[in-house]
């Protein structure tokens, strides 16, 4: 992604940007869209105009290494200099995971925010996607008021400010000057690894890994490769090769850097069908998502949050107990059951890490998670994939059991939430909107109707009043709550760049723990059929099956 005809002057005339409002995940578009003349510059200009404290402040800048990452950093550095930013801290080759960026923002004096270049779990490369995300000074995703202001600024842009300067060498740690801007290139891995060493007992984990407990980690040729290599192979003593696909590539090796059973199939096959490893994990493009696997055992993310909550006292960084836990609304209620037994608060929030950020900043929660393979804690203000992997290994090192044994024991104690998410991707936006509007219009007539083998108790559209700032967030998903405690949720997702993604969430609770060997798709079969009939998913989309099932 080369800068588009940057003039030597400090101001370049452009046409109004006038793009769609960025979401909590920032602005995600195709790489080709970001290559459009002045497109990237326009969005960065809007950020630099409205972010408080830019003039004379410090920015953190880095990304997941995808195609366009390095050249975009050079563009942003020149624009930061033109806007009077005093200092930008970036990383070697611009590689910086999202959780590591959050940590760097939180621990560096004078930081007014961070710009993270990533489209998260979306594919990369010239034909893939690119993204720009703004984080606030607390290290978390920018508040909605700030993203609204950025969007408002884009609507009236007619120019952007920059300086003419040669590209800086980002290949090694160093200090540079660019006009009046101080640019520091730092090692993006070491500070984060040191944080992990403070939270977890690496000696105890290493002892587990020496005791006939082989593990494998798949970095999917994304940002966590250098972090995982240093942690697992250099510090914990795992054999070279434990980290697969550990070199970060601009196109993620042609793969899809999304850690689920569809896109991380090679890893899943190693654990679910082979006997070489007892534990496996993967992270996504920017390092904030995780998938946990054991021998013949997949851990769904909702259960993962509940198990971490139930066993947090075994981990040094959390041995003093938890203030509370939070989950996104579509995430199963497994964590709620644990929180009730521990007598701690459990919050149900809309999807989006910024809602957890408010609770974390206020000290109301310690752990939080989403069903979309994201878990985190108060150590940063983003979800954190490698942190979750180390948390799991810490518990296993303490209990000296397999992943399957730990999960089975949890279900026996707390009950099992049979749970699944069905994603229908790249649907025509008009058809997706029509399906959703039809469902929304019939919510008030659903109570009392049969749904599979149960009866609908309540159907509504989820809204949330933030207990910290009293802000109200509405239209967060359509919920169908059944009298037996089961739930069905429909949401339209904005994380893709092609069409719309319909997400269907299904959950059934079995207090006794249920059948350990029963596949969730079989346990939920009647609900799946009833949901398709209610929403006419097949008839509307023409899709015979979901794109991804988790």
Short mmCIF file of C-alpha atoms in Angstrom, two decimals:
data_model
loop_
_atom_site.label_atom_id
_atom_site.label_comp_id
_atom_site.label_asym_id
_atom_site.label_seq_id
_atom_site.Cartn_x
_atom_site.Cartn_y
_atom_site.Cartn_z
CA UNK A 1 0.00 0.00 0.00
CA UNK A 2 2.00 2.95 -1.22
CA UNK A 3 1.07 6.53 -0.29
CA UNK A 4 -0.90 8.23 -3.03
CA UNK A 5 0.91 11.16 -4.65
CA UNK A 6 1.81 12.91 -1.44
CA UNK A 7 2.66 16.54 -2.13
CA UNK A 8 5.66 18.26 -0.57
CA UNK A 9 3.37 20.82 1.03
CA UNK A 10 1.82 20.35 4.44
CA UNK A 11 -1.71 20.18 3.09
CA UNK A 12 -3.10 17.94 0.36
CA UNK A 13 -6.50 18.64 -1.17
CA UNK A 14 -8.93 15.73 -1.36
CA UNK A 15 -12.57 15.00 -2.03
CA UNK A 16 -14.75 14.42 1.05
CA UNK A 17 -14.14 10.99 2.60
CA UNK A 18 -17.80 10.32 3.43
CA UNK A 19 -17.42 6.63 4.30
CA UNK A 20 -19.51 4.48 6.62
CA UNK A 21 -19.20 4.99 10.33
CA UNK A 22 -16.38 2.90 11.85
CA UNK A 23 -17.46 0.35 14.44
CA UNK A 24 -15.84 -0.77 17.66
CA UNK A 25 -13.36 -2.72 15.55
CA UNK A 26 -12.36 0.39 13.62
CA UNK A 27 -12.54 0.83 9.88
CA UNK A 28 -12.20 -2.44 7.96
CA UNK A 29 -12.19 -2.50 4.18
CA UNK A 30 -10.59 -4.41 1.37
CA UNK A 31 -6.91 -3.73 0.81
CA UNK A 32 -7.80 -2.35 -2.60
CA UNK A 33 -10.13 0.19 -0.97
CA UNK A 34 -7.33 1.36 1.32
CA UNK A 35 -5.09 1.71 -1.75
CA UNK A 36 -7.50 4.22 -3.25
CA UNK A 37 -5.74 7.62 -3.44
CA UNK A 38 -6.01 9.53 -0.15
CA UNK A 39 -8.30 6.92 1.48
CA UNK A 40 -6.02 5.92 4.36
CA UNK A 41 -4.81 9.50 4.78
CA UNK A 42 -8.36 10.78 5.06
CA UNK A 43 -9.26 8.46 7.92
CA UNK A 44 -5.99 9.16 9.74
CA UNK A 45 -6.58 12.90 9.29
CA UNK A 46 -9.98 12.56 10.96
CA UNK A 47 -8.41 10.71 13.88
CA UNK A 48 -5.64 13.28 14.35
CA UNK A 49 -8.13 16.16 14.22
CA UNK A 50 -10.39 14.87 16.99
CA UNK A 51 -8.21 12.74 19.31
CA UNK A 52 -7.65 14.81 22.47
CA UNK A 53 -4.05 15.68 23.28
CA UNK A 54 -2.59 14.96 19.83
CA UNK A 55 -0.47 18.12 19.71
CA UNK A 56 2.49 17.48 22.01
CA UNK A 57 1.27 13.98 22.91
CA UNK A 58 2.57 10.44 22.41
CA UNK A 59 1.00 7.82 20.13
CA UNK A 60 1.53 4.06 20.00
CA UNK A 61 1.55 2.70 16.45
CA UNK A 62 1.80 -0.84 15.09
CA UNK A 63 -0.10 -3.65 13.45
CA UNK A 64 -0.44 -7.33 12.67
CA UNK A 65 2.04 -7.35 9.79
CA UNK A 66 -0.48 -7.85 7.01
CA UNK A 67 0.05 -6.45 3.52
CA UNK A 68 0.22 -2.65 3.70
CA UNK A 69 1.23 -2.52 7.37
CA UNK A 70 4.73 -1.08 6.87
CA UNK A 71 3.84 1.53 4.25
CA UNK A 72 0.78 2.65 6.22
CA UNK A 73 3.01 3.25 9.27
CA UNK A 74 5.23 5.54 7.17
CA UNK A 75 2.15 7.51 6.03
CA UNK A 76 0.91 7.87 9.61
CA UNK A 77 4.33 8.98 10.87
CA UNK A 78 4.47 11.80 8.30
CA UNK A 79 0.95 12.89 9.18
CA UNK A 80 1.65 12.72 12.92
CA UNK A 81 4.64 15.03 12.38
CA UNK A 82 2.45 17.49 10.49
CA UNK A 83 -0.08 17.52 13.34
CA UNK A 84 2.47 18.32 16.02
CA UNK A 85 2.59 14.94 17.75
CA UNK A 86 5.66 14.97 19.99
CA UNK A 87 6.47 11.26 19.96
CA UNK A 88 5.37 8.07 18.22
CA UNK A 89 6.41 4.70 19.58
CA UNK A 90 6.32 1.92 17.00
CA UNK A 91 7.84 -1.54 16.90
CA UNK A 92 10.37 -3.56 14.93
CA UNK A 93 8.97 -3.99 11.41
CA UNK A 94 5.73 -2.48 12.76
CA UNK A 95 4.73 -5.84 14.30
CA UNK A 96 2.58 -5.35 17.40
CA UNK A 97 -0.25 -7.57 18.61
CA UNK A 98 -3.43 -5.87 19.77
CA UNK A 99 -3.07 -6.96 23.45
CA UNK A 100 0.60 -5.95 23.42
CA UNK A 101 -0.43 -2.56 22.02
CA UNK A 102 -2.93 -2.16 24.84
CA UNK A 103 -0.22 -2.95 27.39
CA UNK A 104 2.20 -0.50 25.77
CA UNK A 105 -0.42 2.26 25.78
CA UNK A 106 -1.22 1.65 29.44
CA UNK A 107 2.38 1.61 30.65
CA UNK A 108 3.90 4.47 28.64
CA UNK A 109 3.63 7.95 30.21
CA UNK A 110 1.97 10.65 28.15
CA UNK A 111 0.21 8.35 25.67
CA UNK A 112 -2.99 9.87 24.30
CA UNK A 113 -3.98 6.81 22.27
CA UNK A 114 -2.89 4.13 19.87
CA UNK A 115 -3.46 3.33 16.21
CA UNK A 116 -3.55 -0.39 15.48
CA UNK A 117 -3.36 -1.50 11.86
CA UNK A 118 -5.32 -4.73 11.56
CA UNK A 119 -8.43 -6.31 10.14
CA UNK A 120 -8.27 -8.83 13.00
CA UNK A 121 -9.19 -12.33 11.80
CA UNK A 122 -9.93 -11.30 8.20
CA UNK A 123 -7.63 -12.55 5.40
CA UNK A 124 -4.70 -10.37 4.31
CA UNK A 125 -2.73 -9.71 1.15
CA UNK A 126 -3.42 -7.57 -1.95
CA UNK A 127 -6.78 -9.31 -2.36
CA UNK A 128 -7.52 -9.44 1.36
CA UNK A 129 -8.53 -6.86 3.93
CA UNK A 130 -6.94 -4.01 5.85
CA UNK A 131 -8.07 -2.05 8.88
CA UNK A 132 -7.34 0.86 11.18
CA UNK A 133 -8.42 0.82 14.83
CA UNK A 134 -8.17 3.65 17.35
CA UNK A 135 -7.55 2.88 21.02
CA UNK A 136 -7.95 5.34 23.86
CA UNK A 137 -5.45 6.19 26.61
CA UNK A 138 -6.80 3.37 28.80
CA UNK A 139 -5.54 0.90 26.18
CA UNK A 140 -8.99 -0.18 25.07
CA UNK A 141 -11.08 0.47 21.96
CA UNK A 142 -12.00 4.13 21.59
CA UNK A 143 -15.25 5.19 23.22
CA UNK A 144 -18.27 5.55 20.96
CA UNK A 145 -18.27 9.32 21.49
CA UNK A 146 -14.76 9.44 20.02
CA UNK A 147 -15.52 7.17 17.05
CA UNK A 148 -18.62 9.27 16.40
CA UNK A 149 -16.42 12.36 16.33
CA UNK A 150 -14.00 10.69 13.92
CA UNK A 151 -16.86 9.79 11.63
CA UNK A 152 -18.23 13.31 11.83
CA UNK A 153 -14.84 14.70 10.85
CA UNK A 154 -14.66 12.44 7.78
CA UNK A 155 -17.87 13.93 6.40
CA UNK A 156 -16.38 17.39 5.93
CA UNK A 157 -12.74 16.65 5.07
CA UNK A 158 -11.33 18.48 2.07
CA UNK A 159 -7.62 18.15 2.87
CA UNK A 160 -5.09 16.42 5.08
CA UNK A 161 -1.79 17.49 6.55
CA UNK A 162 1.50 15.71 5.98
CA UNK A 163 5.22 16.36 5.65
CA UNK A 164 7.59 15.26 2.92
CA UNK A 165 10.21 12.90 4.33
CA UNK A 166 11.98 9.65 3.39
CA UNK A 167 10.82 6.38 4.88
CA UNK A 168 12.34 5.51 8.25
CA UNK A 169 14.16 2.25 8.94
CA UNK A 170 11.89 0.15 11.16
CA UNK A 171 13.92 -3.04 10.91
CA UNK A 172 15.58 -2.71 14.34
CA UNK A 173 15.13 -0.78 17.59
CA UNK A 174 16.36 2.79 17.16
CA UNK A 175 15.47 6.46 17.68
CA UNK A 176 14.72 8.77 14.74
CA UNK A 177 13.62 12.33 14.06
CA UNK A 178 11.03 13.14 11.42
CA UNK A 179 10.61 16.92 11.19
CA UNK A 180 9.73 17.77 14.82
CA UNK A 181 8.53 14.25 15.63
CA UNK A 182 10.52 11.82 17.78
CA UNK A 183 10.06 8.26 16.53
CA UNK A 184 11.10 5.38 18.76
CA UNK A 185 11.29 1.88 17.31
CA UNK A 186 11.12 -0.64 20.16
CA UNK A 187 11.01 -4.40 20.56
CA UNK A 188 7.29 -5.12 20.45
CA UNK A 189 7.56 -8.51 22.17
CA UNK A 190 9.64 -8.13 25.35
CA UNK A 191 7.33 -5.93 27.46
CA UNK A 192 4.36 -8.18 26.77
CA UNK A 193 6.32 -11.34 27.60
CA UNK A 194 7.46 -9.77 30.87
CA UNK A 195 3.83 -9.07 31.75
CA UNK A 196 2.94 -12.73 31.15
CA UNK A 197 5.80 -13.80 33.42
CA UNK A 198 4.38 -11.65 36.21
CA UNK A 199 0.89 -13.16 35.87
CA UNK A 200 1.78 -16.83 35.43
CA UNK A 201 4.22 -19.27 37.05
CA UNK A 202 6.42 -20.15 34.09
CA UNK A 203 8.45 -22.65 36.12
CA UNK A 204 5.34 -24.61 37.00
CA UNK A 205 4.11 -24.58 33.40
CA UNK A 206 7.55 -25.68 32.18
CA UNK A 207 7.46 -28.57 34.64
CA UNK A 208 4.13 -29.71 33.15
CA UNK A 209 5.49 -29.49 29.63
CA UNK A 210 8.49 -31.67 30.57
CA UNK A 211 6.21 -34.40 31.94
CA UNK A 212 5.08 -36.11 28.72
CA UNK A 213 2.71 -33.25 27.93
CA UNK A 214 3.52 -32.24 24.33
CA UNK A 215 1.74 -29.14 23.05
CA UNK A 216 1.39 -27.37 19.72
CA UNK A 217 0.58 -23.75 18.95
CA UNK A 218 -0.51 -22.49 15.53
CA UNK A 219 0.24 -18.80 14.91
CA UNK A 220 -1.43 -19.03 11.47
CA UNK A 221 1.44 -16.95 10.00
CA UNK A 222 0.05 -13.99 11.94
CA UNK A 223 1.26 -11.61 14.62
CA UNK A 224 1.60 -14.02 17.56
CA UNK A 225 4.42 -15.99 15.91
CA UNK A 226 7.34 -14.10 17.51
CA UNK A 227 5.55 -13.81 20.86
CA UNK A 228 4.69 -17.52 20.99
CA UNK A 229 8.16 -18.60 19.88
CA UNK A 230 9.79 -16.63 22.68
CA UNK A 231 7.29 -17.85 25.29
CA UNK A 232 6.94 -21.53 24.41
CA UNK A 233 10.24 -22.45 22.77
CA UNK A 234 12.72 -20.01 24.37
CA UNK A 235 11.31 -19.61 27.90
CA UNK A 236 9.21 -22.72 28.57
CA UNK A 237 11.61 -25.11 26.85
CA UNK A 238 9.29 -26.61 24.28
CA UNK A 239 10.96 -28.23 21.26
CA UNK A 240 11.67 -26.12 18.20
CA UNK A 241 8.65 -26.52 15.95
CA UNK A 242 6.12 -26.37 18.78
CA UNK A 243 5.04 -23.07 17.24
CA UNK A 244 3.67 -23.85 13.78
CA UNK A 245 3.36 -21.20 11.07
CA UNK A 246 5.29 -18.86 13.35
CA UNK A 247 6.62 -16.44 10.73
CA UNK A 248 4.30 -13.47 10.26
CA UNK A 249 3.51 -13.12 6.55
CA UNK A 250 1.78 -10.27 4.74
CA UNK A 251 -0.91 -12.63 3.39
CA UNK A 252 -0.89 -15.01 6.38
CA UNK A 253 0.48 -17.69 4.08
CA UNK A 254 -2.67 -17.54 1.99
CA UNK A 255 -4.74 -18.70 4.96
CA UNK A 256 -7.58 -17.24 6.97
CA UNK A 257 -6.17 -16.19 10.39
CA UNK A 258 -9.30 -17.05 12.37
CA UNK A 259 -8.80 -19.64 15.15
CA UNK A 260 -11.84 -21.85 14.76
CA UNK A 261 -12.57 -25.40 13.64
CA UNK A 262 -13.03 -24.31 10.04
CA UNK A 263 -10.06 -22.04 9.38
CA UNK A 264 -7.61 -23.74 11.78
CA UNK A 265 -8.57 -27.19 10.53
CA UNK A 266 -5.00 -28.53 10.35
CA UNK A 267 -4.49 -27.84 14.05
CA UNK A 268 -7.92 -29.22 14.93
CA UNK A 269 -7.16 -32.46 13.09
CA UNK A 270 -3.90 -32.87 15.02
CA UNK A 271 -5.75 -32.76 18.34
CA UNK A 272 -9.15 -34.22 17.52
CA UNK A 273 -7.95 -37.09 15.33
CA UNK A 274 -4.33 -37.65 16.34
CA UNK A 275 -2.39 -38.67 19.43
CA UNK A 276 0.81 -36.65 19.13
CA UNK A 277 -0.26 -33.74 21.34
CA UNK A 278 -2.16 -33.31 24.60
CA UNK A 279 -2.85 -29.60 24.19
CA UNK A 280 -3.21 -27.29 21.22
CA UNK A 281 -4.07 -23.65 20.69
CA UNK A 282 -4.19 -20.98 18.00
CA UNK A 283 -4.56 -17.22 17.84
CA UNK A 284 -5.91 -14.90 15.15
CA UNK A 285 -4.41 -12.25 12.88
CA UNK A 286 -3.80 -9.60 15.54
CA UNK A 287 -3.40 -11.93 18.51
CA UNK A 288 -6.52 -11.17 20.51
CA UNK A 289 -8.54 -14.35 19.88
CA UNK A 290 -7.79 -17.92 20.92
CA UNK A 291 -8.91 -21.49 20.35
CA UNK A 292 -8.22 -24.17 22.95
CA UNK A 293 -8.03 -27.87 22.13
CA UNK A 294 -7.18 -31.02 24.01
CA UNK A 295 -6.77 -34.59 22.87
CA UNK A 296 -10.15 -35.46 21.32
CA UNK A 297 -11.57 -32.30 22.92
CA UNK A 298 -12.59 -28.89 21.58
CA UNK A 299 -13.30 -26.22 24.21
CA UNK A 300 -16.00 -23.80 23.13
CA UNK A 301 -15.16 -20.21 24.13
CA UNK A 302 -18.16 -19.87 26.43
CA UNK A 303 -17.03 -22.87 28.45
CA UNK A 304 -13.48 -21.54 28.40
CA UNK A 305 -14.50 -18.32 30.17
CA UNK A 306 -16.45 -20.29 32.76
CA UNK A 307 -13.56 -22.69 33.43
CA UNK A 308 -11.04 -19.85 33.77
CA UNK A 309 -13.40 -18.13 36.22
CA UNK A 310 -13.91 -21.28 38.27
CA UNK A 311 -10.15 -21.94 38.54
CA UNK A 312 -8.68 -18.44 38.69
CA UNK A 313 -7.38 -18.89 42.23
CA UNK A 314 -4.85 -21.41 40.89
CA UNK A 315 -3.11 -18.69 38.85
CA UNK A 316 -0.64 -16.37 40.64
CA UNK A 317 -1.97 -13.18 39.06
CA UNK A 318 -5.51 -13.96 40.24
CA UNK A 319 -5.04 -15.89 43.48
CA UNK A 320 -6.59 -13.07 45.52
CA UNK A 321 -9.97 -13.65 43.90
CA UNK A 322 -12.09 -11.99 41.24
CA UNK A 323 -14.05 -8.75 41.53
CA UNK A 324 -16.54 -10.08 39.00
CA UNK A 325 -16.90 -11.49 35.51
CA UNK A 326 -18.63 -10.28 32.35
CA UNK A 327 -19.72 -11.91 29.12
CA UNK A 328 -21.23 -10.64 25.91
CA UNK A 329 -24.94 -11.30 25.49
CA UNK A 330 -24.54 -14.01 22.80
CA UNK A 331 -22.04 -15.91 24.98
CA UNK A 332 -23.56 -18.83 26.86
CA UNK A 333 -24.58 -18.42 30.49
CA UNK A 334 -21.95 -20.92 31.69
CA UNK A 335 -20.00 -18.13 33.42
CA UNK A 336 -23.18 -16.97 35.17
CA UNK A 337 -23.50 -20.32 36.95
CA UNK A 338 -19.90 -20.13 38.16
CA UNK A 339 -20.26 -16.51 39.28
CA UNK A 340 -23.36 -17.38 41.29
CA UNK A 341 -21.49 -20.11 43.16
CA UNK A 342 -18.50 -17.82 43.77
CA UNK A 343 -20.88 -15.06 44.89
CA UNK A 344 -19.42 -12.50 42.50
CA UNK A 345 -21.14 -10.21 40.00
CA UNK A 346 -21.71 -11.36 36.44
CA UNK A 347 -22.51 -8.75 33.79
CA UNK A 348 -24.17 -9.35 30.41
CA UNK A 349 -23.02 -6.74 27.89
CA UNK A 350 -23.40 -6.05 24.18
CA UNK A 351 -20.75 -7.46 21.87
CA UNK A 352 -17.71 -5.17 21.83
CA UNK A 353 -14.72 -4.99 24.16
CA UNK A 354 -15.29 -1.35 25.03
CA UNK A 355 -18.22 -2.38 27.27
CA UNK A 356 -15.88 -4.62 29.25
CA UNK A 357 -13.40 -1.75 29.39
CA UNK A 358 -15.80 0.42 31.40
CA UNK A 359 -16.31 -2.38 33.92
CA UNK A 360 -12.58 -3.13 34.10
CA UNK A 361 -11.64 0.52 34.60
CA UNK A 362 -14.20 0.78 37.40
CA UNK A 363 -12.85 -2.35 39.13
CA UNK A 364 -16.19 -4.16 38.81
CA UNK A 365 -14.80 -7.21 36.97
CA UNK A 366 -11.52 -9.10 36.63
CA UNK A 367 -12.26 -11.56 33.81
CA UNK A 368 -14.38 -11.17 30.70
CA UNK A 369 -15.06 -12.95 27.44
CA UNK A 370 -17.02 -13.34 24.25
CA UNK A 371 -18.17 -16.44 22.42
CA UNK A 372 -16.20 -15.27 19.37
CA UNK A 373 -13.00 -16.80 20.77
CA UNK A 374 -12.05 -13.77 22.88
CA UNK A 375 -11.17 -13.80 26.58
CA UNK A 376 -9.30 -11.31 28.71
CA UNK A 377 -8.78 -9.73 32.10
CA UNK A 378 -7.82 -6.52 33.83
CA UNK A 379 -4.16 -6.88 32.77
CA UNK A 380 -4.97 -5.04 29.49
CA UNK A 381 -8.09 -3.56 27.90
CA UNK A 382 -8.33 -5.92 24.95
CA UNK A 383 -9.00 -9.61 24.61
CA UNK A 384 -5.74 -11.54 24.70
CA UNK A 385 -5.14 -14.84 22.94
CA UNK A 386 -1.75 -15.87 24.34
CA UNK A 387 -2.81 -14.84 27.83
CA UNK A 388 -5.74 -17.27 27.59
CA UNK A 389 -3.45 -20.07 26.39
CA UNK A 390 -1.10 -19.50 29.35
CA UNK A 391 -4.08 -19.37 31.74
CA UNK A 392 -5.20 -22.79 30.52
CA UNK A 393 -1.71 -24.23 30.83
CA UNK A 394 -1.46 -22.81 34.37
CA UNK A 395 -4.65 -24.59 35.42
CA UNK A 396 -3.54 -27.84 33.82
CA UNK A 397 -0.13 -27.53 35.49
CA UNK A 398 -1.85 -27.19 38.85
CA UNK A 399 -4.44 -29.95 38.42
CA UNK A 400 -2.23 -32.33 36.42
CA UNK A 401 -5.07 -33.52 34.25
CA UNK A 402 -6.01 -33.51 30.58
CA UNK A 403 -8.13 -30.86 28.91
CA UNK A 404 -11.00 -33.33 28.50
CA UNK A 405 -10.82 -34.32 32.17
CA UNK A 406 -10.91 -30.68 33.26
CA UNK A 407 -13.89 -29.88 31.01
CA UNK A 408 -15.79 -33.01 32.07
CA UNK A 409 -15.24 -32.27 35.76
CA UNK A 410 -16.48 -28.71 35.22
CA UNK A 411 -19.67 -29.91 33.53
CA UNK A 412 -20.27 -32.46 36.28
CA UNK A 413 -20.01 -29.69 38.89
CA UNK A 414 -21.73 -26.77 37.16
CA UNK A 415 -23.85 -28.38 34.44
CA UNK A 416 -23.34 -28.27 30.71
CA UNK A 417 -24.43 -25.54 28.32
CA UNK A 418 -24.76 -27.19 24.92
CA UNK A 419 -23.84 -24.31 22.68
CA UNK A 420 -23.14 -23.51 19.06
CA UNK A 421 -22.79 -20.55 16.71
CA UNK A 422 -23.72 -20.76 13.04
CA UNK A 423 -22.28 -18.08 10.75
CA UNK A 424 -23.80 -17.40 7.36
CA UNK A 425 -21.19 -15.20 5.69
CA UNK A 426 -21.20 -12.86 2.68
CA UNK A 427 -25.00 -12.69 2.45
CA UNK A 428 -26.44 -10.02 0.21
CA UNK A 429 -26.94 -7.08 2.58
CA UNK A 430 -30.45 -6.40 1.33
CA UNK A 431 -31.53 -9.98 1.95
CA UNK A 432 -29.91 -10.04 5.38
CA UNK A 433 -31.65 -6.80 6.37
CA UNK A 434 -34.99 -8.10 5.12
CA UNK A 435 -34.63 -11.32 7.13
CA UNK A 436 -33.70 -9.39 10.25
CA UNK A 437 -36.47 -6.82 9.86
CA UNK A 438 -39.03 -9.58 9.40
CA UNK A 439 -37.90 -11.26 12.61
CA UNK A 440 -37.83 -7.95 14.48
CA UNK A 441 -41.37 -7.15 13.39
CA UNK A 442 -42.70 -10.42 14.78
CA UNK A 443 -41.03 -10.40 18.19
CA UNK A 444 -44.08 -9.22 20.11
CA UNK A 445 -46.16 -12.13 18.78
CA UNK A 446 -43.74 -14.95 19.59
CA UNK A 447 -44.36 -15.47 23.31
CA UNK A 448 -46.29 -18.68 23.90
CA UNK A 449 -45.43 -20.20 20.52
CA UNK A 450 -43.74 -23.58 20.26
CA UNK A 451 -40.09 -23.58 19.28
CA UNK A 452 -38.77 -27.07 18.71
CA UNK A 453 -39.61 -29.06 21.84
CA UNK A 454 -40.04 -26.00 24.09
CA UNK A 455 -42.21 -22.90 24.36
CA UNK A 456 -41.07 -19.32 23.85
CA UNK A 457 -41.18 -17.41 27.13
CA UNK A 458 -39.96 -14.04 25.83
CA UNK A 459 -38.74 -12.57 22.55
CA UNK A 460 -37.06 -9.16 22.52
CA UNK A 461 -34.24 -7.04 21.17
CA UNK A 462 -31.36 -6.70 23.61
CA UNK A 463 -30.44 -3.28 24.93
CA UNK A 464 -27.91 -2.37 27.61
CA UNK A 465 -27.68 0.40 30.16
CA UNK A 466 -24.03 0.73 31.16
CA UNK A 467 -23.78 0.58 34.98
CA UNK A 468 -20.73 2.85 34.90
CA UNK A 469 -21.67 5.77 32.65
CA UNK A 470 -25.45 5.12 32.27
CA UNK A 471 -25.14 5.16 28.47
CA UNK A 472 -27.75 3.07 26.63
CA UNK A 473 -26.85 0.80 23.73
CA UNK A 474 -29.81 -0.64 21.84
CA UNK A 475 -30.55 -2.98 18.92
CA UNK A 476 -27.88 -5.47 19.95
CA UNK A 477 -29.47 -8.68 18.78
CA UNK A 478 -32.79 -10.50 18.72
CA UNK A 479 -33.29 -12.90 21.63
CA UNK A 480 -35.72 -15.80 21.87
CA UNK A 481 -35.80 -17.10 25.44
CA UNK A 482 -37.46 -20.48 26.01
CA UNK A 483 -39.25 -21.70 29.11
CA UNK A 484 -36.71 -24.47 29.69
CA UNK A 485 -33.88 -21.92 29.93
CA UNK A 486 -32.65 -22.38 26.37
CA UNK A 487 -31.83 -19.37 24.18
CA UNK A 488 -31.71 -18.54 20.48
CA UNK A 489 -30.11 -15.30 19.32
CA UNK A 490 -29.89 -13.67 15.90
CA UNK A 491 -27.34 -10.97 15.12
CA UNK A 492 -26.01 -9.23 12.03
CA UNK A 493 -22.25 -8.78 12.25
CA UNK A 494 -20.22 -5.89 10.91
CA UNK A 495 -16.77 -7.54 11.09
CA UNK A 496 -16.68 -8.67 7.48
CA UNK A 497 -16.00 -6.59 4.39
CA UNK A 498 -18.16 -8.43 1.85
CA UNK A 499 -21.93 -8.39 2.30
CA UNK A 500 -23.41 -9.21 5.68
CA UNK A 501 -22.86 -12.04 8.16
CA UNK A 502 -25.86 -13.53 9.95
CA UNK A 503 -24.92 -15.13 13.25
CA UNK A 504 -27.24 -17.64 14.88
CA UNK A 505 -26.50 -18.64 18.49
CA UNK A 506 -28.12 -21.66 20.14
CA UNK A 507 -27.89 -22.72 23.78
CA UNK A 508 -29.46 -25.46 25.92
CA UNK A 509 -28.59 -25.99 29.59
CA UNK A 510 -28.42 -29.41 31.22
CA UNK A 511 -27.90 -28.98 35.00
CA UNK A 512 -26.78 -32.59 35.47
CA UNK A 513 -23.87 -32.15 33.07
CA UNK A 514 -25.57 -34.04 30.29
CA UNK A 515 -23.96 -36.62 28.07
CA UNK A 516 -20.25 -35.84 27.89
CA UNK A 517 -19.93 -37.53 24.49
CA UNK A 518 -22.97 -35.88 22.91
CA UNK A 519 -22.08 -33.54 20.06
CA UNK A 520 -23.66 -30.07 20.49
CA UNK A 521 -25.07 -30.16 16.95
CA UNK A 522 -27.05 -33.28 17.84
CA UNK A 523 -28.10 -31.90 21.21
CA UNK A 524 -29.33 -28.72 19.53
CA UNK A 525 -30.78 -30.33 16.38
CA UNK A 526 -34.42 -29.45 17.05
CA UNK A 527 -33.51 -25.86 17.89
CA UNK A 528 -31.43 -25.54 14.71
CA UNK A 529 -34.36 -26.71 12.61
CA UNK A 530 -36.81 -24.45 14.43
CA UNK A 531 -34.54 -21.41 14.00
CA UNK A 532 -34.20 -22.02 10.26
CA UNK A 533 -37.96 -22.38 9.94
CA UNK A 534 -38.66 -19.25 11.98
CA UNK A 535 -36.20 -17.02 10.10
CA UNK A 536 -36.42 -18.82 6.73
CA UNK A 537 -32.63 -18.71 6.55
CA UNK A 538 -32.36 -21.19 3.69
CA UNK A 539 -35.18 -19.62 1.71
CA UNK A 540 -33.84 -16.09 2.13
CA UNK A 541 -30.13 -16.70 1.64
CA UNK A 542 -30.15 -19.78 -0.58
CA UNK A 543 -27.51 -21.32 1.70
CA UNK A 544 -27.93 -25.00 2.58
CA UNK A 545 -25.61 -24.81 5.57
CA UNK A 546 -23.64 -22.24 7.59
CA UNK A 547 -20.26 -21.08 6.36
CA UNK A 548 -18.75 -21.71 9.80
CA UNK A 549 -20.04 -23.75 12.74
CA UNK A 550 -18.44 -23.37 16.18
#
